[in-house]
Short mmCIF file of C-alpha atoms in Angstrom, two decimals:
data_model
loop_
_atom_site.label_atom_id
_atom_site.label_comp_id
_atom_site.label_asym_id
_atom_site.label_seq_id
_atom_site.Cartn_x
_atom_site.Cartn_y
_atom_site.Cartn_z
CA GLU M 1 171.74 105.54 105.45
CA SER M 2 171.61 107.22 108.78
CA ASP M 3 170.42 110.31 107.21
CA ASN M 4 166.98 108.86 105.48
CA CYS M 5 164.94 111.00 107.50
CA ALA M 6 161.62 112.76 106.73
CA GLU M 7 160.86 116.42 107.86
CA ARG M 8 157.83 118.38 108.95
CA VAL M 9 155.66 115.40 108.32
CA ALA M 10 151.72 116.04 108.33
CA VAL M 11 148.96 113.29 108.46
CA GLN M 12 145.67 114.53 107.76
CA LEU M 13 142.50 112.52 107.29
CA THR M 14 139.77 112.86 105.26
CA THR M 15 136.46 110.16 106.39
CA SER M 16 133.51 109.17 104.81
CA TYR M 17 129.76 109.61 106.06
CA HIS M 18 128.85 108.14 108.57
CA LEU M 19 132.60 108.50 110.75
CA SER M 20 134.39 111.37 111.41
CA VAL M 21 137.29 112.69 113.39
CA SER M 22 137.29 113.94 117.08
CA GLY M 23 139.31 116.96 116.83
CA THR M 24 141.81 117.91 114.52
CA ASP M 25 142.18 116.00 111.51
CA VAL M 26 146.26 117.12 110.86
CA GLN M 27 148.92 115.91 113.26
CA TYR M 28 152.66 117.03 112.61
CA LEU M 29 155.91 115.06 113.61
CA GLU M 30 158.50 117.47 113.20
CA LYS M 31 161.52 114.45 112.08
CA LEU M 32 160.72 110.67 111.29
CA CYS M 33 163.95 108.51 110.69
CA PHE M 34 164.64 105.34 109.22
CA GLN M 35 165.95 103.77 112.61
CA ASP M 36 163.26 105.32 114.69
CA SER M 37 161.39 102.92 116.43
CA PRO M 38 157.58 101.72 115.13
CA ASP M 39 156.13 103.96 117.65
CA ALA M 40 158.10 107.22 116.83
CA GLY M 41 155.69 106.85 113.28
CA THR M 42 152.44 106.19 115.35
CA PHE M 43 149.18 108.79 114.88
CA VAL M 44 146.17 108.00 116.97
CA PHE M 45 142.82 110.17 115.25
CA TYR M 46 139.36 109.09 117.40
CA LEU M 47 137.06 108.39 114.85
CA PRO M 48 133.67 108.45 116.41
CA VAL M 49 130.66 106.65 114.16
CA ASP M 50 126.99 108.15 114.11
CA ASN M 51 124.40 106.53 115.69
CA LEU M 52 122.66 105.50 112.42
CA ALA M 53 125.52 104.24 110.81
CA THR M 54 124.57 100.81 110.00
CA SER M 55 127.53 97.67 109.92
CA GLY M 56 129.75 97.34 107.17
CA THR M 57 133.25 98.62 105.51
CA TYR M 58 133.92 102.75 105.20
CA PRO M 59 136.83 104.36 103.83
CA VAL M 60 138.85 106.46 105.29
CA SER M 61 141.67 108.73 103.39
CA ILE M 62 145.12 109.35 104.95
CA ALA M 63 147.05 112.13 102.82
CA THR M 64 151.10 112.76 104.30
CA THR M 65 153.01 115.31 103.14
CA TYR M 66 156.80 115.81 104.24
CA GLU M 67 160.15 117.07 103.23
CA LYS M 68 163.49 115.62 102.45
CA ARG M 69 166.75 117.36 101.47
CA PHE M 70 164.99 120.50 100.92
CA THR M 71 162.17 118.61 98.34
CA LYS M 72 158.74 118.34 99.43
CA LEU M 73 156.92 114.85 98.87
CA SER M 74 152.99 113.22 99.48
CA GLU M 75 151.86 110.20 99.66
CA SER M 76 148.36 109.14 100.05
CA ASN M 77 146.45 105.84 101.05
CA THR M 78 142.70 104.33 101.86
CA ILE M 79 141.99 102.20 104.30
CA ASN M 80 138.65 100.10 105.33
CA VAL M 81 137.33 100.96 108.95
CA GLN M 82 135.14 97.76 109.64
CA VAL M 83 131.70 98.82 111.64
CA GLY M 84 130.07 96.45 113.51
CA GLY M 85 126.86 96.28 114.72
CA ALA M 86 123.76 94.16 116.00
CA PRO M 87 119.68 94.07 114.66
CA SER M 88 117.35 95.06 117.06
CA PHE M 89 113.67 94.86 116.44
CA ALA M 90 110.43 97.16 118.01
CA ALA M 91 106.83 96.22 116.08
CA ALA M 92 103.87 98.06 116.27
CA VAL M 93 99.92 96.87 114.89
CA SER M 94 99.89 99.27 111.91
CA SER M 95 96.40 98.45 110.29
CA SER M 96 93.50 96.58 111.52
CA ASN M 97 90.47 95.61 108.89
CA PRO M 98 87.84 96.18 110.03
CA VAL M 99 89.10 98.98 112.47
CA ASP M 100 86.69 97.42 115.15
CA ILE M 101 86.12 93.55 115.36
CA TYR M 102 82.90 92.34 116.94
CA PRO M 103 82.29 88.57 117.98
CA GLY M 104 82.13 86.10 114.62
CA ASP M 105 83.94 89.00 112.54
CA SER M 106 87.12 87.83 110.44
CA ALA M 107 89.61 90.59 110.61
CA GLN M 108 93.29 91.20 109.01
CA VAL M 109 96.27 92.22 111.14
CA THR M 110 99.09 94.10 109.78
CA VAL M 111 101.99 94.64 112.59
CA THR M 112 105.27 96.32 111.46
CA PHE M 113 108.73 95.48 112.10
CA GLN M 114 111.39 98.13 112.59
CA ASN M 115 115.16 97.08 112.96
CA THR M 116 116.43 100.00 114.82
CA GLY M 117 119.87 98.24 114.95
CA SER M 118 122.80 98.86 112.92
CA SER M 119 123.14 95.57 110.80
CA MET M 120 120.66 93.14 108.64
CA VAL M 121 119.24 90.33 109.04
CA GLN M 122 117.68 87.82 106.66
CA SER M 123 115.32 84.31 106.48
CA ALA M 124 113.33 87.04 108.43
CA ARG M 125 109.34 85.06 109.36
CA ALA M 126 106.81 85.93 111.64
CA THR M 127 104.23 83.76 113.69
CA ALA M 128 101.67 84.16 115.49
CA SER M 129 99.42 82.54 118.05
CA SER M 130 96.69 83.53 120.39
CA SER M 131 94.91 81.95 123.40
CA GLY M 132 91.31 83.47 122.32
CA ILE M 133 91.73 84.69 118.84
CA MET M 134 91.48 82.18 115.89
CA ILE M 135 94.51 82.42 113.48
CA LYS M 136 93.61 81.32 110.15
CA TRP M 137 96.17 78.28 109.89
CA ALA M 138 97.41 79.36 106.17
CA GLY M 139 98.77 82.30 107.41
CA LYS M 140 100.32 81.61 111.02
CA THR M 141 103.46 82.03 109.77
CA GLN M 142 104.56 85.22 107.37
CA ASN M 143 107.84 85.22 105.17
CA MET M 144 109.93 88.52 104.86
CA GLY M 145 112.72 87.85 103.66
CA GLN M 146 115.62 90.96 104.72
CA ILE M 147 115.36 93.42 105.93
CA ALA M 148 117.69 96.67 105.98
CA ALA M 149 119.64 98.20 109.10
CA ARG M 150 117.56 100.79 110.24
CA GLY M 151 114.58 99.55 107.86
CA SER M 152 111.12 97.62 108.15
CA ALA M 153 109.05 94.89 106.66
CA SER M 154 105.00 93.94 107.23
CA ALA M 155 103.66 91.03 108.65
CA THR M 156 99.68 89.95 107.93
CA PHE M 157 97.48 87.97 109.78
CA HIS M 158 94.17 86.94 109.57
CA ILE M 159 91.75 86.38 112.24
CA GLU M 160 88.65 85.15 113.51
CA ALA M 161 86.39 86.16 116.84
CA PRO M 162 84.65 83.50 117.18
CA LYS M 163 80.41 84.39 117.05
CA ASN M 164 79.95 83.18 120.83
CA MET M 165 83.25 85.01 122.07
CA ASN M 166 82.62 87.29 124.98
CA ALA M 167 83.30 91.08 125.20
CA GLY M 168 87.20 91.77 125.71
CA ASN M 169 90.46 92.49 124.96
CA TYR M 170 92.54 89.11 123.78
CA PRO M 171 96.20 88.57 123.40
CA LEU M 172 97.78 88.44 119.68
CA MET M 173 101.25 86.97 120.55
CA VAL M 174 104.19 87.06 118.08
CA ALA M 175 107.13 86.05 117.13
CA LEU M 176 110.23 87.32 114.83
CA ASP M 177 112.98 84.65 114.04
CA TYR M 178 115.88 85.75 111.89
CA THR M 179 119.65 85.17 110.89
CA SER M 180 122.08 87.73 111.65
CA GLU M 181 124.68 88.95 109.28
CA ASP M 182 126.89 87.13 111.09
CA ARG M 183 124.74 83.88 110.48
CA LYS M 184 123.68 83.46 114.20
CA ASP M 185 119.76 82.44 115.05
CA GLY M 186 117.83 85.27 116.60
CA SER M 187 114.49 86.05 117.79
CA ALA M 188 112.19 88.76 119.18
CA GLN M 189 108.87 88.32 121.02
CA PHE M 190 106.11 90.78 120.33
CA SER M 191 102.57 90.98 122.26
CA PHE M 192 99.87 93.03 121.46
CA THR M 193 96.07 93.31 122.49
CA VAL M 194 92.50 92.65 119.95
CA PRO M 195 89.77 94.36 121.74
CA VAL M 196 86.55 92.50 120.87
CA LYS M 197 84.10 95.02 121.02
CA PRO M 198 80.29 93.72 122.69
CA LYS M 199 77.54 92.83 120.32
CA ALA M 200 74.04 91.29 120.56
CA ASP M 201 73.86 87.60 118.89
CA PHE M 202 70.47 85.53 118.74
CA VAL M 203 69.32 82.28 118.94
CA GLY M 204 65.47 81.31 117.49
CA GLU M 205 63.96 78.25 118.27
CA ALA M 206 60.37 77.11 117.71
CA ASP M 207 56.95 76.95 119.91
CA GLY M 208 57.36 72.54 120.04
CA ASN M 209 54.62 72.34 118.04
CA SER M 210 55.07 70.11 114.83
CA LEU M 211 53.50 70.88 111.69
CA LEU M 212 52.09 69.29 108.96
CA PRO M 213 52.56 68.54 105.27
CA GLY M 214 50.25 70.97 103.40
CA GLU M 215 49.54 72.56 106.34
CA LYS M 216 49.12 76.61 106.69
CA ARG M 217 49.12 77.62 109.77
CA GLU M 218 50.25 80.89 112.47
CA VAL M 219 53.51 79.63 114.78
CA THR M 220 54.80 81.46 117.81
CA MET M 221 58.52 81.61 117.36
CA ARG M 222 61.18 83.19 120.11
CA VAL M 223 64.19 85.10 120.04
CA THR M 224 66.46 85.31 122.69
CA ASN M 225 69.76 87.52 123.16
CA THR M 226 72.32 86.00 124.10
CA GLY M 227 75.20 88.93 123.41
CA SER M 228 76.58 90.79 125.65
CA ASP M 229 74.98 93.87 124.31
CA GLU M 230 71.88 95.17 123.44
CA ALA M 231 70.20 94.83 120.02
CA LYS M 232 67.88 97.85 118.95
CA LYS M 233 65.43 98.58 116.60
CA MET M 234 65.59 94.82 115.17
CA GLN M 235 63.76 94.04 111.91
CA ILE M 236 62.93 90.12 112.18
CA ARG M 237 61.66 87.98 109.14
CA LEU M 238 61.63 83.93 108.24
CA LYS M 239 64.06 82.65 105.77
CA PRO M 240 62.25 81.08 102.84
CA LEU M 241 63.75 77.79 103.64
CA PHE M 242 62.22 74.35 102.00
CA PRO M 243 60.10 73.20 102.79
CA PHE M 244 58.52 76.16 104.60
CA SER M 245 57.91 79.70 103.00
CA THR M 246 55.89 82.61 104.38
CA ASP M 247 54.15 85.82 103.36
CA GLY M 248 57.26 88.45 103.66
CA THR M 249 55.75 89.26 107.32
CA VAL M 250 58.58 91.71 109.18
CA ARG M 251 58.12 91.50 113.26
CA TYR M 252 59.70 94.64 114.67
CA ILE M 253 61.13 94.93 118.10
CA GLU M 254 62.45 98.41 119.76
CA SER M 255 64.74 96.44 122.09
CA LEU M 256 66.72 93.50 123.58
CA ALA M 257 68.67 93.70 126.38
CA PRO M 258 71.44 90.32 126.52
CA GLY M 259 68.68 87.81 128.55
CA GLU M 260 66.00 88.84 126.95
CA THR M 261 63.28 86.56 125.24
CA ALA M 262 60.34 87.96 122.91
CA ASN M 263 57.47 86.13 121.11
CA LEU M 264 56.73 86.25 117.67
CA ALA M 265 54.59 85.29 115.08
CA TYR M 266 54.22 84.24 111.96
CA VAL M 267 52.31 82.27 109.48
CA ILE M 268 54.31 79.40 107.63
CA THR M 269 53.00 77.52 104.93
CA VAL M 270 54.36 73.84 104.40
CA ASP M 271 55.34 72.15 101.27
CA LYS M 272 52.44 69.35 100.57
CA GLU M 273 56.13 67.25 99.29
CA ALA M 274 58.04 67.79 103.02
CA THR M 275 59.44 64.95 104.58
CA SER M 276 58.77 64.02 108.43
CA GLY M 277 61.99 65.16 110.84
CA GLY M 278 63.15 68.41 112.16
CA GLN M 279 63.35 70.74 109.43
CA LEU M 280 65.56 73.53 108.99
CA LEU M 281 63.72 77.20 109.30
CA GLY M 282 65.92 80.32 109.91
CA LEU M 283 65.26 83.78 111.46
CA LEU M 284 67.10 86.86 109.80
CA ILE M 285 67.49 89.76 112.13
CA ASP M 286 68.22 93.46 111.67
CA PHE M 287 69.81 95.51 113.90
CA GLU M 288 71.75 98.48 115.73
CA ASP M 289 73.55 98.62 118.45
CA ALA M 290 73.50 102.03 120.84
CA GLN M 291 75.69 104.11 118.80
CA GLY M 292 74.15 103.29 115.88
CA LYS M 293 75.91 101.00 114.19
CA LYS M 294 74.29 98.62 111.69
CA PHE M 295 74.23 94.69 111.92
CA THR M 296 72.77 91.99 110.60
CA ASP M 297 72.53 88.34 111.88
CA SER M 298 71.08 85.00 111.59
CA SER M 299 69.97 82.21 113.72
CA ASP M 300 68.73 78.91 111.91
CA PHE M 301 66.72 76.34 113.98
CA ALA M 302 65.11 72.93 113.44
CA MET M 303 61.05 72.99 113.33
CA ASP M 304 59.68 70.15 114.17
CA VAL M 305 57.35 68.46 110.47
CA ARG M 306 55.61 65.00 111.03
CA MET M 307 53.30 62.70 108.99
CA PRO M 308 49.31 63.02 109.45
CA THR M 309 47.76 60.36 111.68
CA LEU M 310 44.33 58.91 111.62
CA SER M 311 42.96 61.51 114.21
CA ASP M 312 44.81 64.17 112.17
CA ASP M 313 42.77 63.53 109.08
CA LEU M 314 39.29 62.81 110.74
CA ALA M 315 40.07 66.08 112.06
CA ASN M 316 40.81 66.99 108.68
CA TYR M 317 37.32 65.77 107.41
CA TRP M 318 35.52 65.84 109.74
CA TYR M 319 33.02 67.82 107.98
CA ILE M 320 32.60 65.22 105.28
CA ILE M 321 32.17 62.58 108.46
CA ALA M 322 29.65 65.19 110.21
CA LEU M 323 27.42 64.75 106.45
CA ALA M 324 27.69 61.01 106.35
CA VAL M 325 26.29 60.45 109.68
CA ILE M 326 23.72 63.59 109.25
CA GLY M 327 22.33 61.21 105.65
CA ALA M 328 22.63 58.35 108.05
CA PHE M 329 20.12 59.53 110.59
CA VAL M 330 17.91 60.98 108.31
CA ALA M 331 17.75 57.82 105.89
CA ILE M 332 16.71 56.04 109.43
CA ARG M 333 14.47 58.45 110.44
CA ARG M 334 12.42 57.98 107.07
CA ARG M 335 12.53 53.88 107.07
CA ALA M 336 11.12 54.73 110.54
CA ALA M 337 8.13 56.67 109.49
CA GLY M 338 7.70 54.50 106.33
CA ARG M 339 7.22 50.96 109.14
CA LYS M 340 4.70 52.88 110.92
CA LYS M 341 2.77 53.44 108.11
#
């Protein structure tokens, strides 16, 4: 019908969060007829997307009112607006236990990944590596699963600083791999610094002499600070390892700088059942650093035990031999005296 027209047309949009309408949300048209071109009934609205929106569909309600032959009519429709997006990640070390890491320490380092993008990811996994710090093999890769847009997930790695490691800053690299909503594989690389603090370390050694089974003797030992920090208020005692035992003597050293050596004397008793060869002996060392932090360390080394030789037996029983010689000498003198009579 040539007069099939809508008059005083009004179109109003209502959006949902995170969409909005820029400018007026109502547009008007005086008349729209059946035979008009499609462009005549086109209404253009600008819908800004909030920065915090995530990818997905958002409903938009359209309410239309018009008059036809002096009758007021209305219609309503809902359309879904598809909002796309992409993941984006930032990462930071959120915790370390312990906080201070020294040579010889094991620690747990937690890295938190923040998805700052507008799209979720799936099958997220983090893999750690380092050129100095040791990463425990079983925990090098941590599976985190799904990370929502604007969401976060954490991975905890178990690391170890070798006992002979120098103090300094060591890199910890973490690679994040994931699958995005559109089934595409993505990745991100992060690098962190693990500071290893200076710490005293010790090497003990015997004076090179051998001990005999059943012997009790004072032995001189040397302890050297091979670490990277000065040790203070040292208390050093021997570990009671078979076949050795001690009287529990504790030796004290006020300070020992890196590279310095101190001599210590202990009375050691060797079990009579000891076998020959290098037998394990150790030092237990309690000390403090310059800041007063307390540490305990140990150093094991070999103490030589050998079986007694003939000369050792002669030395051990010299008094019996001496008595025998004296007795023989007296007997000879008596015989000589009897012959003269």
